[in-house]
XYZ file of C-alpha atoms in Angstrom:
611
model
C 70.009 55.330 127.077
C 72.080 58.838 127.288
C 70.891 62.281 128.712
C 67.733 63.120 130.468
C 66.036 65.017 128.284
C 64.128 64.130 125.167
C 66.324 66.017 122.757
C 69.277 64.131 124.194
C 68.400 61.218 122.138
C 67.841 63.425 119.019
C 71.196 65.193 119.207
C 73.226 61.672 119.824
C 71.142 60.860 116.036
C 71.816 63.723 115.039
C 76.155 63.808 116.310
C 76.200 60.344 115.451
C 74.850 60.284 112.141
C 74.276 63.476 110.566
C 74.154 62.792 107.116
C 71.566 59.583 107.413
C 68.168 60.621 106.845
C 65.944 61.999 109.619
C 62.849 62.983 107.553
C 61.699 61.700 104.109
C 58.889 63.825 102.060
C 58.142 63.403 98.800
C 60.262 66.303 97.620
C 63.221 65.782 99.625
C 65.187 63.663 101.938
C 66.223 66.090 104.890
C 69.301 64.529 106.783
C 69.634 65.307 109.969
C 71.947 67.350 109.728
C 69.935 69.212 107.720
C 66.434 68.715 110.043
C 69.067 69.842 113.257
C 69.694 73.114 111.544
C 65.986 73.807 110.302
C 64.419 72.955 113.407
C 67.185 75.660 115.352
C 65.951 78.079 113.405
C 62.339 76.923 113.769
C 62.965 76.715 117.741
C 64.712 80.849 117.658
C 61.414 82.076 115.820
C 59.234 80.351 118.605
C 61.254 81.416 121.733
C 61.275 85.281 119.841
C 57.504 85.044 120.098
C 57.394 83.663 123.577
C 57.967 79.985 123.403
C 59.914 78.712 126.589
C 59.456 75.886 129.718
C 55.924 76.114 130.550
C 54.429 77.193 127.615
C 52.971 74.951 124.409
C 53.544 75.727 121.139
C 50.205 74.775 119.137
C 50.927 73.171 115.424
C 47.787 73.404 112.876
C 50.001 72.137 109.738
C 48.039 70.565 106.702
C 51.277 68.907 106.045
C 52.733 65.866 108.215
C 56.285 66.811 107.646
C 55.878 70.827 108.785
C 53.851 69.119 111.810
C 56.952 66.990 112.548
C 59.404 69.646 112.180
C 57.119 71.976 114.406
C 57.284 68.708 117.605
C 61.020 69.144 117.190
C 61.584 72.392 117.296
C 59.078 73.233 120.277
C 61.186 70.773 122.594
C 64.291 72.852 121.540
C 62.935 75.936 122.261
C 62.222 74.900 125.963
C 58.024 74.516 125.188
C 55.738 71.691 124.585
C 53.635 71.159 121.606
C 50.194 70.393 120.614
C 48.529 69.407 117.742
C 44.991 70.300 116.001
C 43.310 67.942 114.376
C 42.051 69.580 111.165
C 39.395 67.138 110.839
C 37.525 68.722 113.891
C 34.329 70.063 113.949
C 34.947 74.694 113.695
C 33.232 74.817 117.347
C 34.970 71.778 118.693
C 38.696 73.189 117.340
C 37.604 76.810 118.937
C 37.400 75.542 121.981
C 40.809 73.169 122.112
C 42.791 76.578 120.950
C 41.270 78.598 124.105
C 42.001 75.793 126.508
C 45.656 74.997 125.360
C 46.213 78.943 125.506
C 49.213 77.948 123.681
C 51.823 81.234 123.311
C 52.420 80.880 119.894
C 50.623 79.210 116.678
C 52.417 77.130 113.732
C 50.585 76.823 110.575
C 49.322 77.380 107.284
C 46.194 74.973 106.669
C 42.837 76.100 106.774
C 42.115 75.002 110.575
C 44.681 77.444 111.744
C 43.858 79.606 114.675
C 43.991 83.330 113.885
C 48.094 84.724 114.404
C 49.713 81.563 113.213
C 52.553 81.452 111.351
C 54.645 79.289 108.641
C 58.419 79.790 109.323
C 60.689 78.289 106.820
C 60.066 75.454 104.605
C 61.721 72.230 104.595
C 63.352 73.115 101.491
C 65.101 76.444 102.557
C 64.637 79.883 101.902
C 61.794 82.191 103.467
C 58.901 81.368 105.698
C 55.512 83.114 104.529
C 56.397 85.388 107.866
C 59.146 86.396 106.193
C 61.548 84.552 108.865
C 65.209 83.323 107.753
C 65.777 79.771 106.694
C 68.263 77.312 108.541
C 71.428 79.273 110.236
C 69.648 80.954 113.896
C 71.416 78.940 116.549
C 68.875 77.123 118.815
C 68.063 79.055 122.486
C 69.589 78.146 125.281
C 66.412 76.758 126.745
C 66.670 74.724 130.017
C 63.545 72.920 130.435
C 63.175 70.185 133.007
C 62.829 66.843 132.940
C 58.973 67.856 134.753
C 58.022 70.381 132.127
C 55.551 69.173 129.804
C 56.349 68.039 126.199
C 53.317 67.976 124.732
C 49.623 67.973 125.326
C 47.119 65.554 123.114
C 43.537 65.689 123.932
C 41.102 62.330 124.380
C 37.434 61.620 124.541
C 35.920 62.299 128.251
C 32.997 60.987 129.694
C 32.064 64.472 130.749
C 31.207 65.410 127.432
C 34.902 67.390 126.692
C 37.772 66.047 125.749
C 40.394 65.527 128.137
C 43.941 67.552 127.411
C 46.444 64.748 128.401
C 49.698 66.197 129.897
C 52.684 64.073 128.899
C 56.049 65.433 130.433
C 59.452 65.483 128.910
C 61.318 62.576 130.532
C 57.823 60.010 129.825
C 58.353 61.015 126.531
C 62.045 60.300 126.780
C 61.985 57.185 128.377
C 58.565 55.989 125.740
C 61.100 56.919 122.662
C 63.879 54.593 124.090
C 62.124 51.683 125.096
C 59.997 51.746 122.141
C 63.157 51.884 119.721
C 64.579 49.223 122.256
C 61.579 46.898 121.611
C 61.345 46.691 117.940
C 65.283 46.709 117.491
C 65.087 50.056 115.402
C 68.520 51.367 113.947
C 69.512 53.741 111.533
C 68.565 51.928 108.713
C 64.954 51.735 109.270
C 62.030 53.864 107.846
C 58.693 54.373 109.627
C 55.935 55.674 107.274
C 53.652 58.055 109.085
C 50.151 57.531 108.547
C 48.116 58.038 111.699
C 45.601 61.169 112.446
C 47.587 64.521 112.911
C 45.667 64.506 116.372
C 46.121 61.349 116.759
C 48.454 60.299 119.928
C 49.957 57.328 117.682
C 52.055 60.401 115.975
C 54.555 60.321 118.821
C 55.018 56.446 118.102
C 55.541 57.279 115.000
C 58.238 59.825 115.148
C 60.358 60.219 118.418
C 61.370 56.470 118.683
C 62.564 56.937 114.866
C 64.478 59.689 116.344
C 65.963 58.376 119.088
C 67.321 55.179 117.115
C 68.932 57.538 114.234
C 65.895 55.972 111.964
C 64.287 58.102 109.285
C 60.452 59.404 109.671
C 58.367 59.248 106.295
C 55.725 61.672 105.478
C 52.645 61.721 103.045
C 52.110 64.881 100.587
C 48.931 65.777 103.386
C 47.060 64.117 106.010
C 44.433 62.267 103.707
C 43.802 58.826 104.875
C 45.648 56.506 102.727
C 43.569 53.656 100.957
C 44.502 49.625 100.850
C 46.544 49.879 97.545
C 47.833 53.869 98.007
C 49.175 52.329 102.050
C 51.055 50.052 99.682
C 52.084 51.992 96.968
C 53.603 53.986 99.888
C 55.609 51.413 101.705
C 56.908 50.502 98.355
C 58.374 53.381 96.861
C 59.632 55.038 100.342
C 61.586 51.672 100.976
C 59.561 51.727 104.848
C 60.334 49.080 107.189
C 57.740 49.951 109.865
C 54.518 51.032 109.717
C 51.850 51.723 112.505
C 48.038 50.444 111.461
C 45.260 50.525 113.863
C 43.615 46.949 114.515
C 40.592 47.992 111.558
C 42.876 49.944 108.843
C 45.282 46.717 109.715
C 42.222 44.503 108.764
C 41.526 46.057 104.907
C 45.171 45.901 104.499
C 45.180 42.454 105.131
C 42.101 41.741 103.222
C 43.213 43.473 100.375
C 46.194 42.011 100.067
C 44.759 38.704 100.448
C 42.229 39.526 97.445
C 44.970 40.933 95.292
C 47.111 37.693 96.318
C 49.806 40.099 96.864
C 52.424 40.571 100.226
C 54.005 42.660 101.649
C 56.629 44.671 100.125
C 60.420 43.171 100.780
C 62.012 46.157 102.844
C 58.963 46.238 104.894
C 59.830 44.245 108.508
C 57.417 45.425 111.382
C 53.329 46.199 111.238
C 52.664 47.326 114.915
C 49.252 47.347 115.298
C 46.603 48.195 117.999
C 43.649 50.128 119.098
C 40.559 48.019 119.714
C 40.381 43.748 120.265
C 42.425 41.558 117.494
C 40.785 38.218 116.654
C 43.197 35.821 116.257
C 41.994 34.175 112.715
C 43.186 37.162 110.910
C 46.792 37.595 113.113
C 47.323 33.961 112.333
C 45.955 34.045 108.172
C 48.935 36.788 108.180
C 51.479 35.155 109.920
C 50.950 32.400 107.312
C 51.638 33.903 104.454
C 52.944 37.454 105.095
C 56.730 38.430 105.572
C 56.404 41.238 107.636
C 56.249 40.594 111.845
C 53.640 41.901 113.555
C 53.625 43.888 116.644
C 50.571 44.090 118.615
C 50.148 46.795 121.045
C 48.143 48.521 123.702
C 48.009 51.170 124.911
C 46.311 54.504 126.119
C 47.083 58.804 125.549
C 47.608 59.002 129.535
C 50.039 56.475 129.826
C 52.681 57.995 126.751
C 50.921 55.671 124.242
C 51.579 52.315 123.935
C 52.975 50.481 127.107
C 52.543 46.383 126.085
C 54.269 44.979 123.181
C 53.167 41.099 121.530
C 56.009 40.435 118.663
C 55.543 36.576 119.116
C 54.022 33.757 116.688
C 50.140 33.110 117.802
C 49.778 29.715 119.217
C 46.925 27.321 117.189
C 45.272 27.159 120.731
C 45.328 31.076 121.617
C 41.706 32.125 122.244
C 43.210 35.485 122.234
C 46.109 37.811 120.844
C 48.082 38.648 123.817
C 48.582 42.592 124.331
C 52.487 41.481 125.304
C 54.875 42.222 127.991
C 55.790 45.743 129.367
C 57.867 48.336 128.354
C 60.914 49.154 129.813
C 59.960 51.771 132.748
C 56.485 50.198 132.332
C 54.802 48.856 135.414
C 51.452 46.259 134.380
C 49.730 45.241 137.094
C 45.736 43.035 137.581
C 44.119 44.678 140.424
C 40.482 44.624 142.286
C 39.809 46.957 144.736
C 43.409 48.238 144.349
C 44.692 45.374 145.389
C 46.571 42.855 142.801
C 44.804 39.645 142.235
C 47.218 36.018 141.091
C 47.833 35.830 137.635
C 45.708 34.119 135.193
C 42.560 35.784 137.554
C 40.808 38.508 135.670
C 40.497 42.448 137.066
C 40.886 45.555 136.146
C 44.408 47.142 134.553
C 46.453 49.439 135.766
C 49.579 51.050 134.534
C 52.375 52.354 136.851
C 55.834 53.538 135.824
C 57.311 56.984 135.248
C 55.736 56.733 132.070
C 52.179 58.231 133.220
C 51.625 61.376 131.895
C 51.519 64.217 134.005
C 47.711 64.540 134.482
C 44.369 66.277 132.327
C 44.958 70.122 131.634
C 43.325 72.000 134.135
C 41.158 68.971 135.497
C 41.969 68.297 139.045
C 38.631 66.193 139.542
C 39.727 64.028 136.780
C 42.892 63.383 137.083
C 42.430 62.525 140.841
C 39.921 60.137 139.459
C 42.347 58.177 137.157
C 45.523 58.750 138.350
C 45.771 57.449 141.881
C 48.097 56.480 144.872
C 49.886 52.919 144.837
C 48.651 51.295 147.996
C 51.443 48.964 147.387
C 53.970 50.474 146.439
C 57.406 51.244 148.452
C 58.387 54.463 146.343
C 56.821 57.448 147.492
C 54.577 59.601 145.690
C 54.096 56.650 143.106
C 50.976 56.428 141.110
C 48.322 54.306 138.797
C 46.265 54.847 135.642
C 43.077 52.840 136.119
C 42.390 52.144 132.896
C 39.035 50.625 132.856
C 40.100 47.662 130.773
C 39.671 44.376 132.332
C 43.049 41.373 131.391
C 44.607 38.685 133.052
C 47.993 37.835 133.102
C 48.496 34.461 131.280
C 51.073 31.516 131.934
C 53.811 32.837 130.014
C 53.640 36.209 131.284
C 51.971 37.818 128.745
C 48.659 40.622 129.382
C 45.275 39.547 128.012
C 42.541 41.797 127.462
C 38.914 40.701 128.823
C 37.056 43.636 127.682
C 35.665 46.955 129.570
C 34.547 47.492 133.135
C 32.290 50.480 132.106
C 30.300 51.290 129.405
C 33.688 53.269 127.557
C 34.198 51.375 123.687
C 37.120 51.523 120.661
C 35.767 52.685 117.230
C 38.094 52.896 114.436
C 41.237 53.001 117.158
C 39.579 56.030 119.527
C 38.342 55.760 122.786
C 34.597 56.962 122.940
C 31.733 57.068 126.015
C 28.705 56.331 124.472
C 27.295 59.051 126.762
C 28.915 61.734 125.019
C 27.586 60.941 121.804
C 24.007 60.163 123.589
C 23.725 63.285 125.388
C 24.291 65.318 122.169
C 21.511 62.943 120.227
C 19.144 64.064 123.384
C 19.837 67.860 122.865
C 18.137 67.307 119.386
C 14.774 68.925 119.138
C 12.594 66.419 119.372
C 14.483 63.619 120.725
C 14.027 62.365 124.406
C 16.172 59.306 125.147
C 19.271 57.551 122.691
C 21.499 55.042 123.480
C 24.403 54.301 121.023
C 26.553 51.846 120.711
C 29.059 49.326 117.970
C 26.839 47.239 115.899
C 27.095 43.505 117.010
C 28.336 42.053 113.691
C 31.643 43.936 112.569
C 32.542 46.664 115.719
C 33.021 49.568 113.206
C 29.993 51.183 112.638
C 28.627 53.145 115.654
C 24.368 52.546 115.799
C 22.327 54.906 117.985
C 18.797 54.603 118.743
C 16.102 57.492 119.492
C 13.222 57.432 121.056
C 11.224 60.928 119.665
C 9.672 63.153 122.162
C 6.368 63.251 120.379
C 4.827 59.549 121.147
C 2.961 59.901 117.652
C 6.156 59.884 115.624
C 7.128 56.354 117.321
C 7.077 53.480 115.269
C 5.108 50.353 117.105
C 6.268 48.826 120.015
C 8.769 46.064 119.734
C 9.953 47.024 116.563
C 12.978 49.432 114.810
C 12.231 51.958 112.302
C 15.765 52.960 110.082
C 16.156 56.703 109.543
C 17.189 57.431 106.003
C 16.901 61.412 104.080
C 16.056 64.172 105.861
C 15.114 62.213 109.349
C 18.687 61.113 109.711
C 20.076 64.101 108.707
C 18.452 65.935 110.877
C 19.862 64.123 113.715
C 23.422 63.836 112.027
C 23.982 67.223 111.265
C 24.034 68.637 114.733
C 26.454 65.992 115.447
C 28.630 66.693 112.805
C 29.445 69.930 114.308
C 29.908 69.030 117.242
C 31.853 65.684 117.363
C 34.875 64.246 115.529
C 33.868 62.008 112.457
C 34.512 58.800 114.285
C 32.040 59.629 116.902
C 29.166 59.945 114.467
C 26.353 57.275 114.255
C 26.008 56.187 110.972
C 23.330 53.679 111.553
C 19.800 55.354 113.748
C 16.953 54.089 114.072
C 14.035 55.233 115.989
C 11.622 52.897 118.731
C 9.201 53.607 120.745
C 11.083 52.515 124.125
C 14.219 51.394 125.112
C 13.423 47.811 126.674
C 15.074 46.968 129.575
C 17.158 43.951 130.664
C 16.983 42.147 134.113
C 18.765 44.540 135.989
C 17.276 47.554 134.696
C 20.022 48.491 131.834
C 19.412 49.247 128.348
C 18.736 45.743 126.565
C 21.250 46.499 123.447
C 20.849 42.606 122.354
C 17.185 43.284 122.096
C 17.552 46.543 120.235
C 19.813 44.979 117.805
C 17.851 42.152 117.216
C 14.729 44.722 116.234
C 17.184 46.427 113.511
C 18.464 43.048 112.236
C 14.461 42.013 112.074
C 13.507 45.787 110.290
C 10.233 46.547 111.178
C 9.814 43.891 114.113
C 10.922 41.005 116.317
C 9.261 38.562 113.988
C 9.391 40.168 110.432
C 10.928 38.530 107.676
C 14.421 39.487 106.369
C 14.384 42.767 104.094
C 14.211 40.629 100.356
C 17.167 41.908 97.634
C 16.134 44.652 95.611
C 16.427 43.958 91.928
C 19.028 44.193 89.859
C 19.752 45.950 86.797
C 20.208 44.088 83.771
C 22.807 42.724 81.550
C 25.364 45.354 80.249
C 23.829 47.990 82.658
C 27.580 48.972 84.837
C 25.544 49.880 87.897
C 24.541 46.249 88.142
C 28.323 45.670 89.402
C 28.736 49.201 91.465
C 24.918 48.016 92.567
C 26.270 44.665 93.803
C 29.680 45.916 95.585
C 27.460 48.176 97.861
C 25.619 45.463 98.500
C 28.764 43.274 99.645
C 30.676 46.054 101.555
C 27.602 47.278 103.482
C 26.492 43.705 103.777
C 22.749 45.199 102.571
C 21.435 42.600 99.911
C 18.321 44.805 99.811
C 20.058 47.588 99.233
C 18.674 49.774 96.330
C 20.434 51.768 93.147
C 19.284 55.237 94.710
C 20.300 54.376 98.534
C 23.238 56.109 100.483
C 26.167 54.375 101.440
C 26.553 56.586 104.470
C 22.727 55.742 105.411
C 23.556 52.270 105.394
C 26.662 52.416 107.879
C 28.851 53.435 105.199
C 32.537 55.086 106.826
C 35.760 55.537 106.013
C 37.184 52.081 106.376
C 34.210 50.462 103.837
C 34.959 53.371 101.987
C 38.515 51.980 101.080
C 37.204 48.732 100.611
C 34.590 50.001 97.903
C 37.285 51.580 96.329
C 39.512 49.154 96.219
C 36.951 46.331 95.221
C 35.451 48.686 92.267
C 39.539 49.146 91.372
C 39.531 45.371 90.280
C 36.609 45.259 87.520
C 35.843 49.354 87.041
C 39.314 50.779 85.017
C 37.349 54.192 85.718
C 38.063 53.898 89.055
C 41.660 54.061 88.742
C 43.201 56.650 91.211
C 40.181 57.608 92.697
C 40.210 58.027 96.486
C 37.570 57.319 98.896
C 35.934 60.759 99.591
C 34.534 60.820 95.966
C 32.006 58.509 97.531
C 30.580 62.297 99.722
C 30.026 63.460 95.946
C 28.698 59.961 94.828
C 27.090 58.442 97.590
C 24.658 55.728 96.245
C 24.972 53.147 93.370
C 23.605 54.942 90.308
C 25.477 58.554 91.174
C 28.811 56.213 91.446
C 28.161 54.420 88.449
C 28.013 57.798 86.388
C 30.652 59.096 87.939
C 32.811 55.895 86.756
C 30.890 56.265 83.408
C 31.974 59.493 82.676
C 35.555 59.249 83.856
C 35.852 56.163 81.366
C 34.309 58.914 78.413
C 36.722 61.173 79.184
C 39.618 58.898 78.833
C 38.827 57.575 75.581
């Protein structure tokens, strides 16, 4: 690997094969050639409005290729880059735009800070600013190797998010080994399909860059469905694609259901994000023809830093998270001291691949990124992680699960205490405790116990909040927290029982939902079904599967019954097999159409106005 800046590695791509393709839309193939001259231009406009070394350049693009094209061309004007998640709550994206006090603003979508700007479109011509198209050289920035290339933020346990500060050579170094790893070259594709917020992005795009590989983008930033994800790798010819472990798991599923695999140019699934079970990894191995690349990883340590590429062994109780990256240090420690392999302690990641620290966050950053006791190189540092692994026989890192109370939903790292605290600032709520539900791991349950002891339901027993109760609870949350943060199961007891040593008893509590209205009631009987020739009998009975809620009623709402996007798709893409009507329609109709009978019509009348 070349240079020692990031942008090295995008002009050798861009010297050494300007005419391949660098970014792929669905209106046009940029080369990069093309991309080189855009992004100059792009990269002029910024540093004209006070983009340089030490500033960020915030994106708030709608559109994954502008968002792209924005990463690029704040590294060339000297600046970093963040990115807005457009999926945040008003309040919540306020307060990211004060604390990134970014010097200028890209974008045109609707979560666009006040001041932004659109320069030029991908396809030439004028910006909406007015700005030139492609032809303004690039500045003649000098950032350093130190300087910071972008800033992403996470979930804290302090109740804000933490603004992760990755610096320009991490990110160069992460883009090499990364293209290293998975043996990218110009000829491959990577579809990009993660959050715009999302740190996967940067996996997405600058190892494509730095192996002269082409970056595809969607129309918008619209989660993708089972059968749309492959529609997509079809027609855009993509060879790798990144899925987090759950979206990974409906793929699978669906194509298992369909009895379809995966298409021919596609080579590489990297996956990651929360625990794999190995049934599933070795069901696709089986049958599938694309690899699979599992992956760990976390924002603070420039993404992923493991890699597993190999074929599951019948005896693995576990998938391995792999072997490091190049300039990736792994090591099991207790006490800060590195225990023999195959013993079990926490992780921590060394290597100049640590990000830089948390924006403006001494206290935290001190916490989490601390001195090597061991090490010989001065000044060198750790990211205690939190995650508990061994180190197995043949080398490879094993997760063991989570020394504190921190969990994964949906590929995201959440404290429960975050979400808690905001339950408790409810009117008329005094304690919660949330967590995953046992079962599945992808619904997030909280329970409440009310301030007024007369609203309690009896001891020993779990009352489920449906209507106006549970929105009363979600709606506050809704504005405050990101989608994936928001319980979609409550319930309400009258205590929180207790274990042994004095924590929350979360088997208990879970037991008391499973039971419904007690420890010893009888299961919740299924609710009858319509009869012959009725269609909501079959939308009826779907719900019923999906949510795994057999006493689930025409008139009940999905998102009542732990209904998120993930079950979404698989609705969707069940109802796709015997409905006709449902043809083409995308998961969020179910906000419009929430329960059984308001689905069914909707299906109805799309069939009526076809024929």
């Amino acid at each position: 690997m070349t240079g020692t800046d990031v942008l090295d590695l995008w002009d050798a791509s861009a010297r050494e094969h300007p005419d391949a393709p660098a970014l792929v839309t669905a209106h046009r193939v940029l080369s990069y050639r093309d991309a080189d001259r855009l992004t100059d231009a792009w990269a002029a406009s910024l540093a004209a409005r006070g983009a340089r070394p030490g500033e960020l350049v915030g994106l708030a693009f709608g559109d994954p290729a502008r968002t792209v094209l924005g990463m690029l061309a704040a590294l060339k004007a000297g600046a970093g880059f963040t990115v807005l998640d457009e999926r945040l709550p008003p309040a919540a994206r306020a307060e990211l735009v004060h604390r990134t006090a970014a010097a200028v603003w890209l974008g045109d979508g609707g979560h666009a800070p006040e001041g932004a700007y659109a320069p030029a479109a991908p396809d030439g011509g004028e910006g909406a600013d007015g700005t030139e198209g492609p032809g303004a050289a690039r500045p003649a920035a000098r950032a350093a190797a130190s300087d910071a290339a972008y800033v992403l933020f996470t979930s804290g346990s302090t109740g804000r998010p933490k603004g992760t500060v990755v610096e320009r050579d991490a990110l160069r170094r992460f883009a090499g080994a990364v293209a290293g790893r998975l043996g990218l070259t110009p000829r491959d594709r990577w579809l990009q399909v993660a959050s715009l917020g999302f740190d996967v992005l940067i996996e997405e795009v600058f190892p494509a860059f730095a192996a002269g590989a082409a970056v595809v983008c969607r129309e918008d930033s619209r989660a993708l469905d089972p059968e749309e994800l492959h529609i997509a790798l079809s027609r855009t010819r993509t060879t790798v694609v990144e899925l987090s472990t759950q979206y990974w798991l409906e793929y699978a599923r669906w194509l298992e259901h369909t009895g379809t695999t995966t298409p021919a140019a596609l080579r590489t699934v990297v996956v990651g994000g929360e625990r794999m079970d190995p049934r599933p990894y070795r069901a696709w191995q089986a049958r599938q023809p694309a690899g699979l690349a599992h992956v760990y990883g976390l924002t603070e340590c420039t993404v992923s830093s493991t890699f597993y590429t190999g074929l599951l062994p019948d005896d693995a109780e576990e998938v391995p998270l792999g072997t490091p990256l190049r300039d990736v240090e792994i090591s099991i420690r207790r006490d800060g001291r590195r225990v023999p392999d195959g013993e079990t302690g926490e992780i921590h990641i060394g290597g100049p691949l640590l990000a830089r620290g948390f924006l403006d966050d001494e206290a935290a950053t001190a916490l989490r990124f601390v001195p090597d006791p061991e090490a010989s190189r001065p000044g060198a540092r750790l990211y205690v992680t939190g995650d508990l692994g061994r180190i197995d026989a043949d080398g490879q890192l094993v997760f063991r699960g989570r020394a504190d109370d921190q969990i994964k939903i949906r590929g995201h790292r959440l404290e429960p205490a975050r979400v808690e605290r905001a339950l408790c600032a409810v009117a008329g709520v005094d304690q919660a405790v949330v967590f995953l539900d046992p079962e599945a791991g992808t619904t997030l349950w909280a329970f409440t116990v009310p301030a007024d002891p007369a609203a309690a339901p009896l001891p020993g027993g779990a009352e489920r909040l449906t209507g106006a109760d549970r929105d009363a609870l979600v709606a506050p949350l809704e504005a405050e927290l990101p989608d994936w943060a928001v319980p979609r199961v409550l319930y309400r007891v009258s205590a929180l029982p207790k274990n042994p040593h004095g924590k929350v008893d979360k088997r208990r509590l879970a037991t008391w939902a499973t039971a419904g209205t007690g420890a010893g009631a009888p299961p919740v009987p299924c609710a009858p079904r319509p009869g012959p020739g009725d269609p909501l009998g079959g939308v009826l009975d779907l719900f019923r599967e999906v949510l795994d809620a057999p006493g689930l009623g025409p008139d009940e709402d999905f998102f009542d019954h732990g209904g998120q996007s993930l079950l979404a798709m698989r609705l969707l893409a069940r109802l796709r097999e015997s409905h006709p009507a449902a043809a083409g329609l995308r998961a969020s109709a179910l906000f419009a159409s929430p329960t059984p009978r308001l689905l069914a019509k909707a299906l109805t009348d799309r069939e009526n106005a076809r024929t």
